[in-house]
N, CA, C and O of each residue as an XYZ file, in Angstrom:
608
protein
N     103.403     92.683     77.941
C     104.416     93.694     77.640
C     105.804     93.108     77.742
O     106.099     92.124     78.420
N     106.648     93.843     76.971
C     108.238     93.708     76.943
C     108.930     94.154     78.568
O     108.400     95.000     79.288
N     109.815     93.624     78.827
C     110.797     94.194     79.756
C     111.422     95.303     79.214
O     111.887     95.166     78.083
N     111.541     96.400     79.783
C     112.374     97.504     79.289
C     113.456     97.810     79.763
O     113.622     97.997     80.969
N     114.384     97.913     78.866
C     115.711     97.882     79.328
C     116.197     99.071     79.845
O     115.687    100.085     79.369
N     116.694     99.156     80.341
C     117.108    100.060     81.329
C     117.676    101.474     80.436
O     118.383    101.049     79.522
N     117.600    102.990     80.400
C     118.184    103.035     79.455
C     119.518    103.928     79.774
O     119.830    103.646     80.930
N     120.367    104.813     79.281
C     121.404    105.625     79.722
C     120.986    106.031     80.646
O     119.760    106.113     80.722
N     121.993    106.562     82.000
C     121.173    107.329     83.340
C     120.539    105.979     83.930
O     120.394    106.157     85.140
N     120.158    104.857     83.603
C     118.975    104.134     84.216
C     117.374    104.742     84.528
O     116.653    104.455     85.483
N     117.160    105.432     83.687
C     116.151    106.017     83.608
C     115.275    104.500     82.895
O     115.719    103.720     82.052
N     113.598    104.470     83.762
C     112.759    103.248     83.553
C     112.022    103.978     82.234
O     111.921    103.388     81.158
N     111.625    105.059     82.411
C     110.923    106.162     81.487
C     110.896    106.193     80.418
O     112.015    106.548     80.047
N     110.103    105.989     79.387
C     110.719    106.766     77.780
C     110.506    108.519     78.415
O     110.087    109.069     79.434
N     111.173    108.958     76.895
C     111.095    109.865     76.699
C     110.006    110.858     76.961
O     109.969    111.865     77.668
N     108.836    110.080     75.918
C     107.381    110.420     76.069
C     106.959    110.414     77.782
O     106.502    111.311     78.490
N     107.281    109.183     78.042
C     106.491    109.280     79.689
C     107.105    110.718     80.462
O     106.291    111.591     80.763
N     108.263    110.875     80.700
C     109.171    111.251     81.735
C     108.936    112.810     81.197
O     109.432    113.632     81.967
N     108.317    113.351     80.096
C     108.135    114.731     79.690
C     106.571    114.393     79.951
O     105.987    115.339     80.480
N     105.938    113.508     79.755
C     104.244    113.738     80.854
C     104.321    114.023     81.858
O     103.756    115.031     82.281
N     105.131    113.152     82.688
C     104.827    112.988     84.025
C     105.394    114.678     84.537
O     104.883    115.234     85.509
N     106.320    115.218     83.843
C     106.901    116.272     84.638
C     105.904    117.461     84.413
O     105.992    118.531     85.016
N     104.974    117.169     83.507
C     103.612    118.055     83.262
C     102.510    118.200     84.039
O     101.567    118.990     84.018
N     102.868    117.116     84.856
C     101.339    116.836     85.780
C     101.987    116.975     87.163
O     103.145    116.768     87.523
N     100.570    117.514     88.037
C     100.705    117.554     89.206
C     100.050    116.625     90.234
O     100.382    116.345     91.385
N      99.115    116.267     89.543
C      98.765    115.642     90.379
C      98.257    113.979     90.264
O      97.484    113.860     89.313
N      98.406    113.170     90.713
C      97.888    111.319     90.883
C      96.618    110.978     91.799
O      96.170    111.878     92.509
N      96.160    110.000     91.806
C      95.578    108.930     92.740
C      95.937    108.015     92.992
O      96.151    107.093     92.204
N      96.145    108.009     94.439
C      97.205    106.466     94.692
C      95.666    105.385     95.230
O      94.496    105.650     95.508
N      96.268    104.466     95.180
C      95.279    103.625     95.487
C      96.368    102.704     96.604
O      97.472    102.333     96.206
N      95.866    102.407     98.056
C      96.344    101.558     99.166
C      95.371    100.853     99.618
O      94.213    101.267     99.576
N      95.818     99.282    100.289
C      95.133     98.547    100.993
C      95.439     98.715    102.461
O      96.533     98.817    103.018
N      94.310     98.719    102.920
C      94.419     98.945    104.631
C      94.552     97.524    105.282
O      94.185     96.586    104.575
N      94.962     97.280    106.362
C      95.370     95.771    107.126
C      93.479     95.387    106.757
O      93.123     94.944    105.665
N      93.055     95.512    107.258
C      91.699     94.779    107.304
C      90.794     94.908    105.403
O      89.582     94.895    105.183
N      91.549     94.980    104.721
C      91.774     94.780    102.916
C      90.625     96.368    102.505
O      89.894     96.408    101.514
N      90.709     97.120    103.189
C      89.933     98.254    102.725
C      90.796     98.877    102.042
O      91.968     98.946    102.411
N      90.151     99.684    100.430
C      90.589     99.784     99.784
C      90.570    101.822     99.716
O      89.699    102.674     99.541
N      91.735    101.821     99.914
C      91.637    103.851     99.675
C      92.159    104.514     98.765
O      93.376    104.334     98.751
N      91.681    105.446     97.718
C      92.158    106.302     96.439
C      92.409    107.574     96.958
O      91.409    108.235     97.238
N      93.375    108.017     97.131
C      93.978    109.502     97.695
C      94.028    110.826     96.293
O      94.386    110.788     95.116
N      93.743    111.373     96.751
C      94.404    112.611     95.358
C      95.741    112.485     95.903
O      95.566    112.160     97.077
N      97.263    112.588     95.622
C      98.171    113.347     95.685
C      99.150    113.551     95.155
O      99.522    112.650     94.403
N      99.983    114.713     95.262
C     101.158    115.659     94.764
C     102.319    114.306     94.923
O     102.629    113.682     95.938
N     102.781    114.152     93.554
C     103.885    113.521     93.465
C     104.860    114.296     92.890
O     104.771    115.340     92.245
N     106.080    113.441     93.314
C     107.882    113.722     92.859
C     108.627    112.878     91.806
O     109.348    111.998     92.277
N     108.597    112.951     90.926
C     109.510    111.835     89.852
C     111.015    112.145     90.644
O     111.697    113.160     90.497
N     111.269    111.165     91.376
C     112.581    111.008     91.825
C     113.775    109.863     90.490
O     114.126    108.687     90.594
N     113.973    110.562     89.741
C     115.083    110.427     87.961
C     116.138    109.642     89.004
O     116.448    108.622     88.390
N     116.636    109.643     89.930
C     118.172    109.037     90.262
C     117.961    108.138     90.904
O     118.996    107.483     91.023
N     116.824    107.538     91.624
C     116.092    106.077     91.783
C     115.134    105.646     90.799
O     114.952    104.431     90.718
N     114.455    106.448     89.997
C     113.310    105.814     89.295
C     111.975    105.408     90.535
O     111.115    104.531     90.449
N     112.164    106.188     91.399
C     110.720    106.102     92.150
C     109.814    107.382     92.035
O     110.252    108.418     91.533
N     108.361    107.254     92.586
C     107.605    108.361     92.644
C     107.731    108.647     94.210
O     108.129    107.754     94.958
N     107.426    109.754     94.630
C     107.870    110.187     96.060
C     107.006    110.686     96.503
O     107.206    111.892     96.353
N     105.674    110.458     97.221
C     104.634    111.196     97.699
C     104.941    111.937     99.007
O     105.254    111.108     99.862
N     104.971    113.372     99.546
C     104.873    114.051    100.035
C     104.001    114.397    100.567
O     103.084    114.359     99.747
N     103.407    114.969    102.086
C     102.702    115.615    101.899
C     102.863    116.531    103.719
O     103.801    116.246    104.463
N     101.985    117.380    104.042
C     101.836    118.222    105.558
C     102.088    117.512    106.677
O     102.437    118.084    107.710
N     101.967    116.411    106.615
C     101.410    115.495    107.755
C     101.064    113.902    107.187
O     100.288    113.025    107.568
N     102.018    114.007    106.121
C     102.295    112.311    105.498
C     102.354    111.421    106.848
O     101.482    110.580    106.628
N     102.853    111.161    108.018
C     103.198    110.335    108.581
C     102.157    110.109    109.734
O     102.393    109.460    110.753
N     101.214    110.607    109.494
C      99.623    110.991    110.083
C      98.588    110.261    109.247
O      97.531    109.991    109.818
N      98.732    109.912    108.015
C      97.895    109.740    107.288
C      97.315    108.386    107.076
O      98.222    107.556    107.141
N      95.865    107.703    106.792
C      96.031    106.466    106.308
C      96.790    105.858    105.508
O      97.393    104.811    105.746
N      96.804    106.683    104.193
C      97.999    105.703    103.274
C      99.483    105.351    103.878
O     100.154    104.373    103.546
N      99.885    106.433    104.913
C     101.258    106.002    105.086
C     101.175    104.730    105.903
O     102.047    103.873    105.757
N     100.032    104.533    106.878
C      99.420    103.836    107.389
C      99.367    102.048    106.695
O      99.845    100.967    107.037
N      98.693    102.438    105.824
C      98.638    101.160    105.032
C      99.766    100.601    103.998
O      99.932     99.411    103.730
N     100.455    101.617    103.507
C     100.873    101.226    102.953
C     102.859    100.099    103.988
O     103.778     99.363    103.627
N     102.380    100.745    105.205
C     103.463    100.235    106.263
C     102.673     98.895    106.152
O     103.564     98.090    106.422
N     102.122     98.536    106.038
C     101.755     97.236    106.775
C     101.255     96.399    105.058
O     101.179     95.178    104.923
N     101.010     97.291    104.072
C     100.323     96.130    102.689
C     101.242     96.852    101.718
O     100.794     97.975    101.488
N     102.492     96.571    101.000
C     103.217     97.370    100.253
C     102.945     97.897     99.106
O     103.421     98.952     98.686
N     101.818     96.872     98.292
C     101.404     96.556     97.157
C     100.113     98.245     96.922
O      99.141     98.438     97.653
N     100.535     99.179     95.746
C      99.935    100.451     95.559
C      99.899    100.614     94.308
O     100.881    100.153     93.726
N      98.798    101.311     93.401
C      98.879    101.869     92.125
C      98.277    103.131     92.060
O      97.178    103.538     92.438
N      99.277    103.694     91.472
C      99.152    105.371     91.224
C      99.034    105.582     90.023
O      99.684    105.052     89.122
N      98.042    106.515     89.914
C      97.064    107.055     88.539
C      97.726    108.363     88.273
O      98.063    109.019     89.258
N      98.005    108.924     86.860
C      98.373    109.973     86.333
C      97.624    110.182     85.236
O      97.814    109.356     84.343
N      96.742    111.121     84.994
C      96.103    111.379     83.791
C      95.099    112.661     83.949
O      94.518    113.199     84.892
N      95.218    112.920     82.208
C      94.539    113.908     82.218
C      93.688    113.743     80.690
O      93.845    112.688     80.076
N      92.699    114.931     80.050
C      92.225    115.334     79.201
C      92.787    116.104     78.562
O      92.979    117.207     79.073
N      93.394    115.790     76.870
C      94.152    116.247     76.107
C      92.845    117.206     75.417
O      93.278    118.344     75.240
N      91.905    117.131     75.134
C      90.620    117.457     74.604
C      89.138    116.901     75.131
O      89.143    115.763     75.599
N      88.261    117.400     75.102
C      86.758    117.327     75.233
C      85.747    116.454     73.641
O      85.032    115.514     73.294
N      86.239    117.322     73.341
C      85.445    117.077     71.219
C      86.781    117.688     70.791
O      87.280    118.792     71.006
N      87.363    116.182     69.845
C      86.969    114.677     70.077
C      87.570    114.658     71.163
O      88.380    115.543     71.441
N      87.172    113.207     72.352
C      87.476    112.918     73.294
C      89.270    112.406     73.490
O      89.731    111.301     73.202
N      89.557    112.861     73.708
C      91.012    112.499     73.420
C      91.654    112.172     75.458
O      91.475    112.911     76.426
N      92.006    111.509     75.426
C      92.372    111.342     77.369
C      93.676    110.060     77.044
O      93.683    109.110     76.261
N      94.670    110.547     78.010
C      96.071    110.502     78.615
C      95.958    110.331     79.656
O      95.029    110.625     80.407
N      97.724    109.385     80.003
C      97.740    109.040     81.653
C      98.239    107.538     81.921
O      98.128    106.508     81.258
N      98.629    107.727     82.732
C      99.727    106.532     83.380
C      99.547    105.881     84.519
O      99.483    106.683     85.450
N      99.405    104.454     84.955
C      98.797    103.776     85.902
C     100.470    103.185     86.002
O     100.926    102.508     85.081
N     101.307    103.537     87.240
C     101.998    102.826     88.067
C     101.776    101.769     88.881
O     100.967    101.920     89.795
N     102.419    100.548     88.718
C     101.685     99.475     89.681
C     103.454     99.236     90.242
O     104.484     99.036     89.598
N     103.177     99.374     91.763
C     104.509     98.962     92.825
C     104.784     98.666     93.946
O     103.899     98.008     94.494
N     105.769     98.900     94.622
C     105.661     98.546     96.084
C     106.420     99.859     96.416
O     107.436    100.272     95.858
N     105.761    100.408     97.388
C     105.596    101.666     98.532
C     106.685    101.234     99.780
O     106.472    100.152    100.326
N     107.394    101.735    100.063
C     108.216    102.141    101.392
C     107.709    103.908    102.098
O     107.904    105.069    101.739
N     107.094    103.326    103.084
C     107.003    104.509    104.433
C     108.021    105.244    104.892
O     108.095    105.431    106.106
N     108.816    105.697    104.177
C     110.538    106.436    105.120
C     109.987    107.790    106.248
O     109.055    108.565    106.037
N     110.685    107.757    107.172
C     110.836    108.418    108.571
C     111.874    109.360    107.963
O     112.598    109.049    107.017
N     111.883    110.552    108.596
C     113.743    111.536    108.980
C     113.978    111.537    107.773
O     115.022    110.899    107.633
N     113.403    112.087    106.241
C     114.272    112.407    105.288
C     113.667    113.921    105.087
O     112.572    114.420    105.345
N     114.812    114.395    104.541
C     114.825    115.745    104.100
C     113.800    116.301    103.146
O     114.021    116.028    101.966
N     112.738    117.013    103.397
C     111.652    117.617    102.284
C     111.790    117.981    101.242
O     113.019    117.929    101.292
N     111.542    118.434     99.980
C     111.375    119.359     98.781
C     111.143    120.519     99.330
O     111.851    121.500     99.103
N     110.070    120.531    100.154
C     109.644    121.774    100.507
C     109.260    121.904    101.993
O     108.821    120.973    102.667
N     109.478    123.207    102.447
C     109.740    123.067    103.681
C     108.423    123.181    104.577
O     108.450    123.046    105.801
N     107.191    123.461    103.793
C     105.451    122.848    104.294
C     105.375    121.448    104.388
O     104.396    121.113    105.056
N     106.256    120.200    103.832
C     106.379    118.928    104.057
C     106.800    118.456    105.423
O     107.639    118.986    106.151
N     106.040    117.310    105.670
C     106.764    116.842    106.943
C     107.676    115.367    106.623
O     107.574    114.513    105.743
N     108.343    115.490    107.470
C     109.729    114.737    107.207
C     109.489    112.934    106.746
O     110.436    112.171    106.937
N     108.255    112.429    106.186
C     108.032    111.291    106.076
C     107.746    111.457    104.511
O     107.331    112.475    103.955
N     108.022    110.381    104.000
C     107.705    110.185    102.657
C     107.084    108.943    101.993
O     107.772    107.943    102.201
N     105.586    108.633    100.987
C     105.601    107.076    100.369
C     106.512    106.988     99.126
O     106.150    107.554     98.095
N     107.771    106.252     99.173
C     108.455    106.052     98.037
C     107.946    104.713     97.188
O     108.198    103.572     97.573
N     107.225    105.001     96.028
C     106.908    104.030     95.418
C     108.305    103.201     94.601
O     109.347    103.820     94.382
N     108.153    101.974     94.273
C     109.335    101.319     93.636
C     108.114    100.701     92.089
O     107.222     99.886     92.324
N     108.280    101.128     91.015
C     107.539    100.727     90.116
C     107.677     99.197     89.701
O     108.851     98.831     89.755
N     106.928     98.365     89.365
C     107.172     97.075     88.469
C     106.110     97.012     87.160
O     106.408     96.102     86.385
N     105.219     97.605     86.858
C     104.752     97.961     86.071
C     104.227     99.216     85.737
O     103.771     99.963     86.603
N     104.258     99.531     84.444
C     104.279    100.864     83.888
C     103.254    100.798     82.618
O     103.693    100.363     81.554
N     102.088    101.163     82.700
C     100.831    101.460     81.428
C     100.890    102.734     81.475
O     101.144    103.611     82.300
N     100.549    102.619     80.226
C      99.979    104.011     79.599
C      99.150    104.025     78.636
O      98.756    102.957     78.166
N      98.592    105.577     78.005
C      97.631    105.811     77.618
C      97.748    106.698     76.596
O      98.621    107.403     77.103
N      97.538    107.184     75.575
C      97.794    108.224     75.003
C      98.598    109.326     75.211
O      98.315    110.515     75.064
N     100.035    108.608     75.707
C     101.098    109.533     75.867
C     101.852    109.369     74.808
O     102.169    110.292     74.058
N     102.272    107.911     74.638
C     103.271    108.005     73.196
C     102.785    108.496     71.861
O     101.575    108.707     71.776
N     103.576    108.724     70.748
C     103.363    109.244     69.694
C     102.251    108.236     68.636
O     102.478    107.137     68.130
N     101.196    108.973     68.570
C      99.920    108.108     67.834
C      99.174    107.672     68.639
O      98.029    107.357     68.316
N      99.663    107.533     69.980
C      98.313    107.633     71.224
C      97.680    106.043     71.683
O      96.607    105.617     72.111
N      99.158    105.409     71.282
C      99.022    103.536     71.796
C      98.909    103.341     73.058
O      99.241    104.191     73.885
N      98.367    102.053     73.391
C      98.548    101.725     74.598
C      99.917    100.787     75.179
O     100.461     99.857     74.584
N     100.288    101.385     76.596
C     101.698    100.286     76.510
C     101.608     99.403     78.021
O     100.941     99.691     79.015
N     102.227     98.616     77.872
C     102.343     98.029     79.219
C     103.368     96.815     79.409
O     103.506     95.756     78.797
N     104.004     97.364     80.456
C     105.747     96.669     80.453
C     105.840     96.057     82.199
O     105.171     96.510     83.128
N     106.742     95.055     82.277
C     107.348     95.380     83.540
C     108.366     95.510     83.512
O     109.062     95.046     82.609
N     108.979     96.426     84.842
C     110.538     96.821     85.008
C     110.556     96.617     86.223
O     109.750     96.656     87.153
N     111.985     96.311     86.015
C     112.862     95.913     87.228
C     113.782     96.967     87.234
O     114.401     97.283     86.218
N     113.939     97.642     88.523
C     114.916     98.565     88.992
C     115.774     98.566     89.712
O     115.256     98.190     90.764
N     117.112     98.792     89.946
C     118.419     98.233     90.881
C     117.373     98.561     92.117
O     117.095     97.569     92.791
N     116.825     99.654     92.470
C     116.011     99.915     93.871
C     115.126     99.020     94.035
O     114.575     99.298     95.100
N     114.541     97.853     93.479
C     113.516     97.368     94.147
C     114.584     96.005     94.714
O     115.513     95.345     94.250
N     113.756     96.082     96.058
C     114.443     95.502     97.270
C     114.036     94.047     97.449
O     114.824     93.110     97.573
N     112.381     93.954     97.448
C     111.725     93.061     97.424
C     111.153     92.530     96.270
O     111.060     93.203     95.244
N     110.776     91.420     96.348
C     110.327     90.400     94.588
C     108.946     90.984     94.333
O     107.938     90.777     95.008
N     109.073     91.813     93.159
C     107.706     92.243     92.973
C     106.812     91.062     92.259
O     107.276     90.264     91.445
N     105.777     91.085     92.600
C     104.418     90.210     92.369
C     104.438     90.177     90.676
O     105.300     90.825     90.082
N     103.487     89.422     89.981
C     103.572     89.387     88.471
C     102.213     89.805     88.213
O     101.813     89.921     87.054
């Protein structure tokens, strides 16, 4: 894939993606645990537009294995997809590949959240039958927020 340039706003997103993603509720993140065990979570994500990160939330995030693992192995990919149709088979959806920060003491969306959050930092971005004609894409991006050298 191409590097994508950054575009007005610094939005990483096309168009197409950033009107999926705000359609869907729900992902599977995938984390490595210190001892390389591998865990797929269902959960409720945040398109955070003014970093270009995804923001996982949740009751008792800072309780959880993933927040767990992902403190100690940064490296995470989060699944977005769904079924556009049955007959013909038609299926959509977006595989984020990035590095995760554990944050402590930030302010919720909602006030059933507890005060911890996984902020993903994207470096690669696939997709699936989101763009127009239903191609496949796959890019890496670089975002002013990513802190650390993402992997290739």
């Amino acid at each position: 894939g191409c590097m994508l340039e950054l575009q007005p706003g610094g939005n990483v997103f096309t168009p197409a993606e950033a009107s999926y993603l705000k359609s869907q509720l729900l992902a599977r993140l995938a984390t490595v645990a210190p001892d390389g065990t591998v865990q797929n979570s269902p959960v409720g994500f945040f398109l955070n537009a003014e970093l270009n990160t995804f923001d996982i939330w949740g009751q008792r995030m800072g309780r959880t294995k993933k927040f767990t693992n992902v403190a100690s192995y940064p490296r995470v990919a989060l699944v977005i997809d769904d079924l556009v149709s049955v007959s013909p088979w038609i299926a959509r959806g977006m595989e984020i590949r990035g590095l995760a920060e554990p944050l402590s003491g930030l302010e919720p969306p909602r006030p059933y959240y507890s005060r911890e959050v996984i902020r993903i930092h994207p470096y690669k971005i696939i997709s699936w039958g989101v763009e127009e004609g239903g191609a496949y894409t796959s890019r890496r991006v670089d975002t002013p927020s990513q802190t650390k050298r993402a992997p290739a």
